[in-house]
Short mmCIF file of C-alpha atoms and ligand atoms in Angstrom, two decimals:
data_model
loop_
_atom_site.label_atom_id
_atom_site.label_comp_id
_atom_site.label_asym_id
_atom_site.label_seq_id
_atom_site.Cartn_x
_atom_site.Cartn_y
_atom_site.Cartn_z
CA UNK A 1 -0.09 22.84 3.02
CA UNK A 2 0.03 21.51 7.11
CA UNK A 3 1.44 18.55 8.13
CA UNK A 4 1.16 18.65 11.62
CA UNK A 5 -0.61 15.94 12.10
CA UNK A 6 1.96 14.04 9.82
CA UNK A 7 4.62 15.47 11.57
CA UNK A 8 3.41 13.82 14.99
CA UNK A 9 2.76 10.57 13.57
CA UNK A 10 6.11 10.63 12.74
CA UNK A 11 7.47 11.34 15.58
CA UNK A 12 5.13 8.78 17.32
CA UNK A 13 6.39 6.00 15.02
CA UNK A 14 10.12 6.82 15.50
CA UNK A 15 9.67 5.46 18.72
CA UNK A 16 8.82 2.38 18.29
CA UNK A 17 9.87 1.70 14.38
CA UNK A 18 13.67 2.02 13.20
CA UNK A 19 13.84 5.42 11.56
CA UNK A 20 9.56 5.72 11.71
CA UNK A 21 9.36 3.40 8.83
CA UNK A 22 9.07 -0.29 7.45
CA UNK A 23 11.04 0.53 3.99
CA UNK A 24 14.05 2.90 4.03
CA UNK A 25 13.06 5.25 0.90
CA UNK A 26 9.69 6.40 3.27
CA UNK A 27 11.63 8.28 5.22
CA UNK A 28 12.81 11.45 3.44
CA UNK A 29 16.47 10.98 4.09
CA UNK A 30 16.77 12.02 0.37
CA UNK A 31 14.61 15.27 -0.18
CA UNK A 32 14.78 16.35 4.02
CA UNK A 33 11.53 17.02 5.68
CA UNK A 34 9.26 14.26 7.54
CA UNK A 35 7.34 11.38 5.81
CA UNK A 36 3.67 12.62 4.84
CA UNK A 37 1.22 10.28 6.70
CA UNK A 38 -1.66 8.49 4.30
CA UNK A 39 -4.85 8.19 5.39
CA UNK A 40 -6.52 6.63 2.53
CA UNK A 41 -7.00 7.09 -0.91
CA UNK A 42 -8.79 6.81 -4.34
CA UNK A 43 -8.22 6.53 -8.15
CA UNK A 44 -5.18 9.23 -8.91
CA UNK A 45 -5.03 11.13 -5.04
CA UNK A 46 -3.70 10.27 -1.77
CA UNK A 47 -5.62 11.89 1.24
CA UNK A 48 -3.32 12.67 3.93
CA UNK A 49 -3.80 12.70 7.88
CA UNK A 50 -4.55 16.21 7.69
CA UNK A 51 -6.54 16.42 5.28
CA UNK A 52 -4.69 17.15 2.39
CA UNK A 53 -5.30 16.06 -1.26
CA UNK A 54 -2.72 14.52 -3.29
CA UNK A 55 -2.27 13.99 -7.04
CA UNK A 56 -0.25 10.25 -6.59
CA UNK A 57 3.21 9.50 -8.74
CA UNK A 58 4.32 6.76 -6.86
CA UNK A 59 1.14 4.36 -6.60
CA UNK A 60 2.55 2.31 -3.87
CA UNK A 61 5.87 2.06 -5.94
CA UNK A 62 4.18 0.61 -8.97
CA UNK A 63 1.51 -1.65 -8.00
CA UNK A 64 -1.63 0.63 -8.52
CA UNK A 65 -1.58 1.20 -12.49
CA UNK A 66 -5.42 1.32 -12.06
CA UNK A 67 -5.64 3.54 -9.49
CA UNK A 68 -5.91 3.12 -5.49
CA UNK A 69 -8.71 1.37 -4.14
CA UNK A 70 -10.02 -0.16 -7.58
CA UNK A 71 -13.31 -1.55 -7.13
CA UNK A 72 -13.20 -5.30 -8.42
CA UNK A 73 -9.67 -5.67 -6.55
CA UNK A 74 -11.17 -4.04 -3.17
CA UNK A 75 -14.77 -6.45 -3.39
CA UNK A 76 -12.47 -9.97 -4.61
CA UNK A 77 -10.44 -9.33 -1.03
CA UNK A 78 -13.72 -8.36 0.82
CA UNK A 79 -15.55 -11.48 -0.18
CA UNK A 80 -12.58 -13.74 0.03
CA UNK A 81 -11.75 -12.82 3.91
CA UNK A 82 -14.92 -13.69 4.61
CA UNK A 83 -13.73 -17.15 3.65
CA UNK A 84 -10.83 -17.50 5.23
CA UNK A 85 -7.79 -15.65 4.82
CA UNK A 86 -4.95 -18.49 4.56
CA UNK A 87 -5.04 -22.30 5.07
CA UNK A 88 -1.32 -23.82 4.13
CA UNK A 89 -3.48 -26.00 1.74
CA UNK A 90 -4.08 -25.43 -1.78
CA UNK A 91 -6.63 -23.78 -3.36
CA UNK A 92 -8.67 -23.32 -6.82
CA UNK A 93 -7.63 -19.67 -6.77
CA UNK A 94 -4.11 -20.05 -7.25
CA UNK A 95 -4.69 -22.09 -10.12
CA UNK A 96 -6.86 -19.74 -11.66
CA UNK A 97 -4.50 -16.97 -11.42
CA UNK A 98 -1.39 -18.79 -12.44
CA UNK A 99 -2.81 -19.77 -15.41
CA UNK A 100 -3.70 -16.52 -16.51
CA UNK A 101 -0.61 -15.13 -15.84
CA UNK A 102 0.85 -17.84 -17.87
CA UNK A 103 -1.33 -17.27 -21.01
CA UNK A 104 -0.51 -13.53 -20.58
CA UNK A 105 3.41 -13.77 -20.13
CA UNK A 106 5.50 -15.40 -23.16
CA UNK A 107 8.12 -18.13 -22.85
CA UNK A 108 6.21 -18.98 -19.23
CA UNK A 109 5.32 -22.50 -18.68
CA UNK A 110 4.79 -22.17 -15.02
CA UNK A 111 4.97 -19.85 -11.95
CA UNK A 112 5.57 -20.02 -8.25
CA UNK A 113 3.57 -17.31 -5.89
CA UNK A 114 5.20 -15.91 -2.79
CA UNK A 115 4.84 -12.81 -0.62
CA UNK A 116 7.22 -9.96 -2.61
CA UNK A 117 9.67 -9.16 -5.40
CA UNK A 118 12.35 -9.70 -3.10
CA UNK A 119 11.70 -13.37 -2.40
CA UNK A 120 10.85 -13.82 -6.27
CA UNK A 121 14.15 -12.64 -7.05
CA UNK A 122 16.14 -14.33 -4.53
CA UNK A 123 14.69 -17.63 -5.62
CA UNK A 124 14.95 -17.18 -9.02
CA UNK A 125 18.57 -16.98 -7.97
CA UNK A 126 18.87 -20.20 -6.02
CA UNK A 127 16.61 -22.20 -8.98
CA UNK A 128 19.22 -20.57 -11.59
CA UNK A 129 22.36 -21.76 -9.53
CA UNK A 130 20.39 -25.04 -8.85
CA UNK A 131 19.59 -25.62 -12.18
CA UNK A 132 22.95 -24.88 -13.51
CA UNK A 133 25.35 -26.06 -11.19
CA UNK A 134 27.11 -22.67 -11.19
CA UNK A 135 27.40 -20.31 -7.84
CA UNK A 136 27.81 -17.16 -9.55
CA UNK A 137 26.04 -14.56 -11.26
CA UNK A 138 26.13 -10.76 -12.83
CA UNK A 139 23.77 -8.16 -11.93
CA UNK A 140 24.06 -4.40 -13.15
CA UNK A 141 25.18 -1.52 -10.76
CA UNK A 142 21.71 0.70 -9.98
CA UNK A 143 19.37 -2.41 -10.73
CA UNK A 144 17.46 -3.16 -7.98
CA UNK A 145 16.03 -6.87 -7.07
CA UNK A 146 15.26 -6.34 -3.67
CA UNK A 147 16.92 -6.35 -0.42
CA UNK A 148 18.17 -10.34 -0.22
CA UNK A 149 22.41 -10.49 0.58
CA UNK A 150 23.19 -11.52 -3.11
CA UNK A 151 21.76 -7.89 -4.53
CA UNK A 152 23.42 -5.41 -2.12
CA UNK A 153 26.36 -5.92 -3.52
CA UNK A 154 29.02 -2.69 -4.97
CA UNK A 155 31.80 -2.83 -7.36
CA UNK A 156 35.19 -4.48 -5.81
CA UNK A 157 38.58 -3.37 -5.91
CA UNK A 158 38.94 -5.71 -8.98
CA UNK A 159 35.75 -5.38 -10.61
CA UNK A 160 36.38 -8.11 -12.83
CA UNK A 161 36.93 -10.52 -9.87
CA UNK A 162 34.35 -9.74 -7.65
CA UNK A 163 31.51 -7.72 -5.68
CA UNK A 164 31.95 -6.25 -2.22
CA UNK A 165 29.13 -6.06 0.46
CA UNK A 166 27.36 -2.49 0.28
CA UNK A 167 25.57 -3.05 3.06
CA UNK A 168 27.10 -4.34 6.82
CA UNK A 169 25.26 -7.78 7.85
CA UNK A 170 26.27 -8.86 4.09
CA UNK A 171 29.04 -11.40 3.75
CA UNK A 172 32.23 -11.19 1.82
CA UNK A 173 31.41 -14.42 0.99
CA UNK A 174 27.96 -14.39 -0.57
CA UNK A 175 29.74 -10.97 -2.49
CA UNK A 176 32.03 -12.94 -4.39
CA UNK A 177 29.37 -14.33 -6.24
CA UNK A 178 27.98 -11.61 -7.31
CA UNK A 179 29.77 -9.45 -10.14
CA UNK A 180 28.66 -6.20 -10.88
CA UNK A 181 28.24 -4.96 -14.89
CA UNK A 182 27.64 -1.45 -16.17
CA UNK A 183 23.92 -1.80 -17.30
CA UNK A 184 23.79 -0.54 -21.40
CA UNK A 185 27.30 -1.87 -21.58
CA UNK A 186 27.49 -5.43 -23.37
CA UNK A 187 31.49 -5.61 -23.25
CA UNK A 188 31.24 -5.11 -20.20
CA UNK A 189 29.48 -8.24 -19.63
CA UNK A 190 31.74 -10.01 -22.17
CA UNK A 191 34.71 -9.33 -19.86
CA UNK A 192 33.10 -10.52 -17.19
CA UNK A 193 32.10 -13.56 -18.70
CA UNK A 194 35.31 -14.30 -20.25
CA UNK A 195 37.00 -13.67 -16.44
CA UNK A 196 34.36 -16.44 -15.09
CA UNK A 197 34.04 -19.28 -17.67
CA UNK A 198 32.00 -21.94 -16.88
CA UNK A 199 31.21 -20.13 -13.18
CA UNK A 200 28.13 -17.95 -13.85
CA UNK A 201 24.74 -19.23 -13.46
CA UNK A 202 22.40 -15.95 -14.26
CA UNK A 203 22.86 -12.44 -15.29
CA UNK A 204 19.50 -10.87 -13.63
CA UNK A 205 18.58 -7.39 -14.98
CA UNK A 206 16.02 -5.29 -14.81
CA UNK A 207 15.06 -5.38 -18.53
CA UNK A 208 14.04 -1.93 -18.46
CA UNK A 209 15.48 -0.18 -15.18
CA UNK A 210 13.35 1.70 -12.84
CA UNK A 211 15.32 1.86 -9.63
CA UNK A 212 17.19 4.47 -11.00
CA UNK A 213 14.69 6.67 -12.54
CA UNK A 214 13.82 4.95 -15.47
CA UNK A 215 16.38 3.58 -18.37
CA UNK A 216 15.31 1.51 -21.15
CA UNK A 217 17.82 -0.10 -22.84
CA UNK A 218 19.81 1.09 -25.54
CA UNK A 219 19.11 -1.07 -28.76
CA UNK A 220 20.63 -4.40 -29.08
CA UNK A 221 21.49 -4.43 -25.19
CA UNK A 222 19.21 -7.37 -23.98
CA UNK A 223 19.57 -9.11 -27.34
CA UNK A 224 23.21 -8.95 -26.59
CA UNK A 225 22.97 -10.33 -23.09
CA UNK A 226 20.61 -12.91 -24.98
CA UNK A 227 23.43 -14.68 -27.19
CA UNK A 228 25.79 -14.12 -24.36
CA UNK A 229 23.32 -16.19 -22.24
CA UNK A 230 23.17 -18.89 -25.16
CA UNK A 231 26.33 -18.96 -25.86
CA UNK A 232 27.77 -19.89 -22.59
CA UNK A 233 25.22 -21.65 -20.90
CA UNK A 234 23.95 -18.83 -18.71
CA UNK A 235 20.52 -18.62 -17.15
CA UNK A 236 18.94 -14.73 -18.51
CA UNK A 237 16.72 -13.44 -15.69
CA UNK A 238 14.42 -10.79 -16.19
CA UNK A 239 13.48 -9.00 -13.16
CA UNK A 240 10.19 -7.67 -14.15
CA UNK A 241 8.90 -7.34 -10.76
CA UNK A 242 8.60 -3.13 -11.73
CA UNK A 243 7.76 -3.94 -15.33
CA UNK A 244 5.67 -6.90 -15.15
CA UNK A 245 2.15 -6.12 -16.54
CA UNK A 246 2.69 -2.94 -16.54
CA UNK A 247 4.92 -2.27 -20.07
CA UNK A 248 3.07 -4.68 -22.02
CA UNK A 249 0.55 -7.53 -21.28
CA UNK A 250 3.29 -9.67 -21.24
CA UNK A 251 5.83 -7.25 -19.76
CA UNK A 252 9.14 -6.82 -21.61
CA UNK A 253 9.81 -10.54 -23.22
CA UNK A 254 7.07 -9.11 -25.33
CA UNK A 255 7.92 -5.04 -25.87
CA UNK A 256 11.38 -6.04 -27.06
CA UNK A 257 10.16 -9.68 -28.26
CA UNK A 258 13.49 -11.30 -26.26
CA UNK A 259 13.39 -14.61 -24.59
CA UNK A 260 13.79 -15.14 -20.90
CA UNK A 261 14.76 -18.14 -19.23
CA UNK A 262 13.21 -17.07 -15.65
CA UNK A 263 11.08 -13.78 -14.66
CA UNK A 264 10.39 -12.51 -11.54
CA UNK A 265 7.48 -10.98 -10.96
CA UNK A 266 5.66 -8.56 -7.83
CA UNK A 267 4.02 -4.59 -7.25
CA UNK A 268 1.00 -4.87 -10.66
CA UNK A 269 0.48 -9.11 -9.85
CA UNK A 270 -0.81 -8.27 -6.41
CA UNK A 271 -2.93 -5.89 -7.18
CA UNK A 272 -1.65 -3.73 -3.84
CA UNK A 273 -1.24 -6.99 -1.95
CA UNK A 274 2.20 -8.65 -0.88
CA UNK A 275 2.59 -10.87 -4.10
CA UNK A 276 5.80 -11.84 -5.92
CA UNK A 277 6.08 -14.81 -8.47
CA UNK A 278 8.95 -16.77 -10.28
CA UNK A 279 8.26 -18.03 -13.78
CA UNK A 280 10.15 -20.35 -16.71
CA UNK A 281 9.69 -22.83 -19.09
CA UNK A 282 8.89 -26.39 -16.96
CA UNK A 283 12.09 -27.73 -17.40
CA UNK A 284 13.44 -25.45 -15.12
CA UNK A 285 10.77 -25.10 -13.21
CA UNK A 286 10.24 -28.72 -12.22
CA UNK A 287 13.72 -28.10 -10.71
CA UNK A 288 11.73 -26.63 -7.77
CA UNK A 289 10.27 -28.72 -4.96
CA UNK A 290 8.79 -31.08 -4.25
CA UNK A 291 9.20 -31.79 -8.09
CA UNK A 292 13.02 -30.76 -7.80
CA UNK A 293 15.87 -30.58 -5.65
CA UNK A 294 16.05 -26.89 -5.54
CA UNK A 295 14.04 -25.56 -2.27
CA UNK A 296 11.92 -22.76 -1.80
CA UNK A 297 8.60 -22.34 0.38
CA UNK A 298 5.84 -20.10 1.79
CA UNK A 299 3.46 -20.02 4.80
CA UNK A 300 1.33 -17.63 3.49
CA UNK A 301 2.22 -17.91 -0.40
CA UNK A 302 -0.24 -18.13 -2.82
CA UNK A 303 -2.55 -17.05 0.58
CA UNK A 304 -6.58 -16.42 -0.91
CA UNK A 305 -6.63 -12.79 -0.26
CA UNK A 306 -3.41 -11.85 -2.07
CA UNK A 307 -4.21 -14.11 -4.80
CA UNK A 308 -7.69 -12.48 -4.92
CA UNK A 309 -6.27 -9.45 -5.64
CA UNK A 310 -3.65 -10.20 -7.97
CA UNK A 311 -6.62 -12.51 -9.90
CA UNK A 312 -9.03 -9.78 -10.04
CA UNK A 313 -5.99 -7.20 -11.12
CA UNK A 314 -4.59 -9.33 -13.56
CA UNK A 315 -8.01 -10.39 -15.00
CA UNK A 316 -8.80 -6.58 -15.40
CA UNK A 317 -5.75 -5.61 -17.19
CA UNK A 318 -6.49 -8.99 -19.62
CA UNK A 319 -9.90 -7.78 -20.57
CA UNK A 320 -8.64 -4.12 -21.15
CA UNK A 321 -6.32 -4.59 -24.70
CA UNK A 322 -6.28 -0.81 -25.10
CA UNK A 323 -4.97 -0.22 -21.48
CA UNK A 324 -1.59 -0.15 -22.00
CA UNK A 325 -1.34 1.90 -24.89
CA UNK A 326 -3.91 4.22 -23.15
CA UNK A 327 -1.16 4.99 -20.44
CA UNK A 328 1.69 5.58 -22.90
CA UNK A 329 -0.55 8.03 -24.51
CA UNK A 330 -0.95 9.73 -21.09
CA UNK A 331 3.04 9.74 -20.48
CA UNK A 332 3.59 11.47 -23.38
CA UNK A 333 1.85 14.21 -23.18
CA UNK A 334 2.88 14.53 -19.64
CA UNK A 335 6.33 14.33 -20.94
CA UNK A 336 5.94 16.58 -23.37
CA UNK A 337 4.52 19.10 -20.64
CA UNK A 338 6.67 18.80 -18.50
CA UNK A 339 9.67 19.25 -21.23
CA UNK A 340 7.69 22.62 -22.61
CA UNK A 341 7.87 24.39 -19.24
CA UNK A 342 11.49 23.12 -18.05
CA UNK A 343 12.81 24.55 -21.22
CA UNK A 344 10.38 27.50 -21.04
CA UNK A 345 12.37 27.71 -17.80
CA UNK A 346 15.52 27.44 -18.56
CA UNK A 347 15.86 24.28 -16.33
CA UNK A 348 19.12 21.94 -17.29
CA UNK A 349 17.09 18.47 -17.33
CA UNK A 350 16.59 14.59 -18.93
CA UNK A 351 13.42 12.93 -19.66
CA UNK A 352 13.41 9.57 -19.45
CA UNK A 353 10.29 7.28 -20.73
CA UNK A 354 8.85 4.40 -21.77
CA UNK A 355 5.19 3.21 -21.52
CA UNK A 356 3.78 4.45 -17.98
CA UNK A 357 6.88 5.04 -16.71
CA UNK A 358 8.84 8.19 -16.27
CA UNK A 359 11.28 9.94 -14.41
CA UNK A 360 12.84 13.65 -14.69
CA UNK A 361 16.70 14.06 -13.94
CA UNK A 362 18.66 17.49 -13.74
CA UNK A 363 20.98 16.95 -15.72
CA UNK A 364 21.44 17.76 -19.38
CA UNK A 365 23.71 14.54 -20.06
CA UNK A 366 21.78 11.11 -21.55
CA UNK A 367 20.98 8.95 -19.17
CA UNK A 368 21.76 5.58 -19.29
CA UNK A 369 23.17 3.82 -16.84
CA UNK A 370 24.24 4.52 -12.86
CA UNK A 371 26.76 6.57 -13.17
CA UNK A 372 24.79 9.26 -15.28
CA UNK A 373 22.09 8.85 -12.77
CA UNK A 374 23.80 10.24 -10.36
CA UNK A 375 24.99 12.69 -11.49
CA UNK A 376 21.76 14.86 -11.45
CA UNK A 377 21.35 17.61 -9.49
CA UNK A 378 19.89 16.36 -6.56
CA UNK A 379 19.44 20.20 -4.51
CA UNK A 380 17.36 20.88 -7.65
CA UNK A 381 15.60 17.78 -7.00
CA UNK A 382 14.79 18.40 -3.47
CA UNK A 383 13.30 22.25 -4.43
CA UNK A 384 11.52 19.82 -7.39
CA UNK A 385 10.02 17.82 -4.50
CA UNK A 386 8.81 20.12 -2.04
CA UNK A 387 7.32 22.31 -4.34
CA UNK A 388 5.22 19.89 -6.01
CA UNK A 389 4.25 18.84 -2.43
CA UNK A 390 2.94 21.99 -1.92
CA UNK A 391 1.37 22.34 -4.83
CA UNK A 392 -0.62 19.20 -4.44
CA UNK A 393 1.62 16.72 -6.49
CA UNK A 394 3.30 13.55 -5.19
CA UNK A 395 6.30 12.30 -6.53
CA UNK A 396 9.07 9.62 -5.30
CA UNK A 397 10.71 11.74 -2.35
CA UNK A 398 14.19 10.41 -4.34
CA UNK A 399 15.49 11.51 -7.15
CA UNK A 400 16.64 7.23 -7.88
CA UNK A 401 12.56 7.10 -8.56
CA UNK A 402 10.48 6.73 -11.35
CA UNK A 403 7.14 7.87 -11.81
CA UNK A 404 4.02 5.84 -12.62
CA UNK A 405 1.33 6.66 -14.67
CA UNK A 406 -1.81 4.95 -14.04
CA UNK A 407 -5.08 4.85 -15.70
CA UNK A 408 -7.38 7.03 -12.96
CA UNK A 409 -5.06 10.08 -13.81
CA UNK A 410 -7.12 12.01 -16.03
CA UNK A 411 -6.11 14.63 -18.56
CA UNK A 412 -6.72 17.62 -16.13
CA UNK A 413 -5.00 16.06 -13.15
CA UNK A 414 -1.85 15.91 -15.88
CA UNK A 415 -2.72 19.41 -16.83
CA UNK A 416 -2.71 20.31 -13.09
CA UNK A 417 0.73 18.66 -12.82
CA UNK A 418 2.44 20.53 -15.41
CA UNK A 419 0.99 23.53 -14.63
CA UNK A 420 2.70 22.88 -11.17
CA UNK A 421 6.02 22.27 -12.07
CA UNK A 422 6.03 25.25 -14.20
CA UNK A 423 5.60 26.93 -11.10
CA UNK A 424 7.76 25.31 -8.81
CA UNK A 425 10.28 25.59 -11.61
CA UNK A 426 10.14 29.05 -11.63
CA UNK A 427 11.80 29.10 -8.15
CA UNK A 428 14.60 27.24 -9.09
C1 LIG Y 501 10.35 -3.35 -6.08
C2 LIG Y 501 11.34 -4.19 -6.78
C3 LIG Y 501 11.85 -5.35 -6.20
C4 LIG Y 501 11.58 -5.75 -4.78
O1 LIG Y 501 10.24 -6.03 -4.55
P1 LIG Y 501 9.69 -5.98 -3.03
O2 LIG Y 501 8.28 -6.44 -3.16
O3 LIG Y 501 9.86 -4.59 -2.57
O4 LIG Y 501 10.50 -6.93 -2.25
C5 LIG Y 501 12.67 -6.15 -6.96
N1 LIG Y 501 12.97 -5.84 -8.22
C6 LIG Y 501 12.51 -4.72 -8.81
C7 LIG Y 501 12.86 -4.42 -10.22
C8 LIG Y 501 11.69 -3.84 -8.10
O5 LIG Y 501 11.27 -2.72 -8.68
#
């Protein structure tokens, strides 16, 4: 394949845009190469700026489960902009779409709309502490909940203590309250706890990770972190902003049937717009203002075009009880490909999976939390990459990535992509 068009769009942007792009993981820094330049696309492909067709893994990092472009999504914005595209005043629409979400979701008595899954989880945050009293809380190394000072946090000298900044710009201050756990690892978490009584306001976890190819957890993890929670007067927060809609109709409270106290929510709710949402039971949630004293605000959240989307998205996926089961079906037997000719192969590798999501690590060693994340082969990864890139396939140019299934991918386009990989894999 060319990319020479790509290639001078890139060098266009990096001009004029730090590093040629508005989100790190873009750029290629992990796999080498330059960024591949999208001009549009439909159902399962990407079409690139010159002209290339894509088979798509990455679906705007999650969002897309129904395919680019979906019709009802596309004409709900259309007709909405003529309208009016925000206001700062309220409107029917975000009414309509919060309650669905709430009948969908379990243990949800309301939600709060803003712009992305980084501002849902950094509220949820401040609402927790509010609510609480408490400044601190415990997230899990390799769990991401977006890019807000409280997340970018790595393991301290004295992990039991505290957090140091893994990013400059990041306080030691806002660090130290933030502890880091090993995800899978409930004593862990009890030492933690036990180091911090009485000081921890949340644990937030991804419930099932994704931001590090994907790792469900091991049985009687989040029920764990569930007493734990109860039992010392800890707000649980489910970061569901990957998993949200997409795992189950009511994400993972309902796969695993565990209890919540706050979710965050953002990628499937938007539909492909810039949504995020926070959601509890009202007694925390009336802790927000202008009910509460706990503050948190949006010019354009809950704006008529995003909410459009996320309505019509939401509304689809509602109507559509078979949908979810439809795409583990599909992940399977990609899966199960994709496992055939790696071992046909000889290729040292991991499977991970769950519902639509999926991710490949070299590596012959379970994976199940950071630590055994990385330690796949990431040169393998990169010949991985750029062979299926040539071949027509796009996955997440990281091996950290997971892939998504979504419902436009049709049997043959899976055949296509297994096919493929046997052949990069060949050239390993
Ligand atoms: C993508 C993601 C976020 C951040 O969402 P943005 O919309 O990129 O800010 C937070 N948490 C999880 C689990 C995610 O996958």
């Amino acid at each position: 394949m060319i990319y020479k068009r790509s290639s001078e769009l890139f060098a266009e942007a990096e001009k004029v845009i730090p590093g040629g792009v508005n989100s790190p993981v873009r750029a290629f820094k992990a796999v080498g190469g330059t960024p591949i330049f999208v001009q549009k696309a439909k159902g399962a492909y990407l079409y690139d700026e010159d002209g290339n067709k894509l088979i798509d893994y990455i679906n705007s990092w999650g969002p897309m489960i129904l395919g680019h472009a979906y019709e009802p999504v596309v004409e709900a914005v259309i007709e909405k902009a003529k309208l009016g595209t925000s206001f700062g005043m309220p409107t029917e629409l975000e009414t309509q779409i919060a309650a669905l979400a709430v009948s969908m979701v379990p243990n949800i008595d309301k939600i709060r709309f803003v712009n992305s899954g980084t501002e849902a989880c950094m509220s949820a945050v401040r609402l927790a502490r509010g609510f609480t009293k408490r400044d601190k809380i415990i997230k899990f190394a390799g769990c991401y909940h977006g890019h807000s000072d409280s997340f970018l946090i790595q393991a301290g000298s004295g992990a039991v203590t505290f957090g140091s900044p893994n990013s400059p710009g990041v306080t030691a201050g806002t660090a130290k309250d933030t502890l880091l756990a090993k995800y899978n690892d409930l004593d862990n978490v009890k030492i933690l706890i036990e180091a911090n009584k009485n000081e921890i306001a949340a644990i937030i976890i991804e419930p099932v990770a994704g931001n590090m190819g994907c790792i469900p957890p091991v049985e009687g993890f989040l029920e764990g972190l569930r007493e734990l929670c109860t039992a010392n007067g800890i707000l649980l927060i489910f970061d569901e902003v990957m998993t949200g809609f997409r795992l189950a109709r009511g994400g993972v409270q309902e796969l695993f049937n565990i209890k919540a106290d706050i979710v965050c929510f953002g990628k499937v709710i938007g539909g492909g717009l810039p949504v995020g949402a926070f959601a509890a039971r009202a007694e925390i949630m009336n802790y927000l203002a202008p009910l509460g004293p706990v503050y948190q605000a949006g010019t354009l959240s809950g704006n008529p075009l995003a909410m459009a989307a996320g309505l019509a998205m939401l509304q689809a996926l509602d109507n559509d009880r078979a949908i979810f089961k439809r795409l583990e079906e599909k992940t399977a037997y990609l899966g199960a490909g994709i496992e055939k000719v790696l071992k046909a192969n000889n290729v040292v590798f991991t499977i991970n999976t769950i519902g639509s999501m999926i991710s490949v690590h070299f590596d012959a060693n379970p994976v199940t939390d950071f630590k055994s994340a990385a330690a796949g082969d990431n040169e393998t990864f990169k010949k991985f990459f750029h062979g299926l890139v040539a071949e027509g396939v796009y996955i997440a140019p990281s091996a950290y990535e997971t892939w998504f299934i979504t419902d436009a991918l049709t049997y043959e386009d899976l055949d296509f992509t297994i096919n493929a990989i046997d052949k990069v894999s060949k050239t390993f």
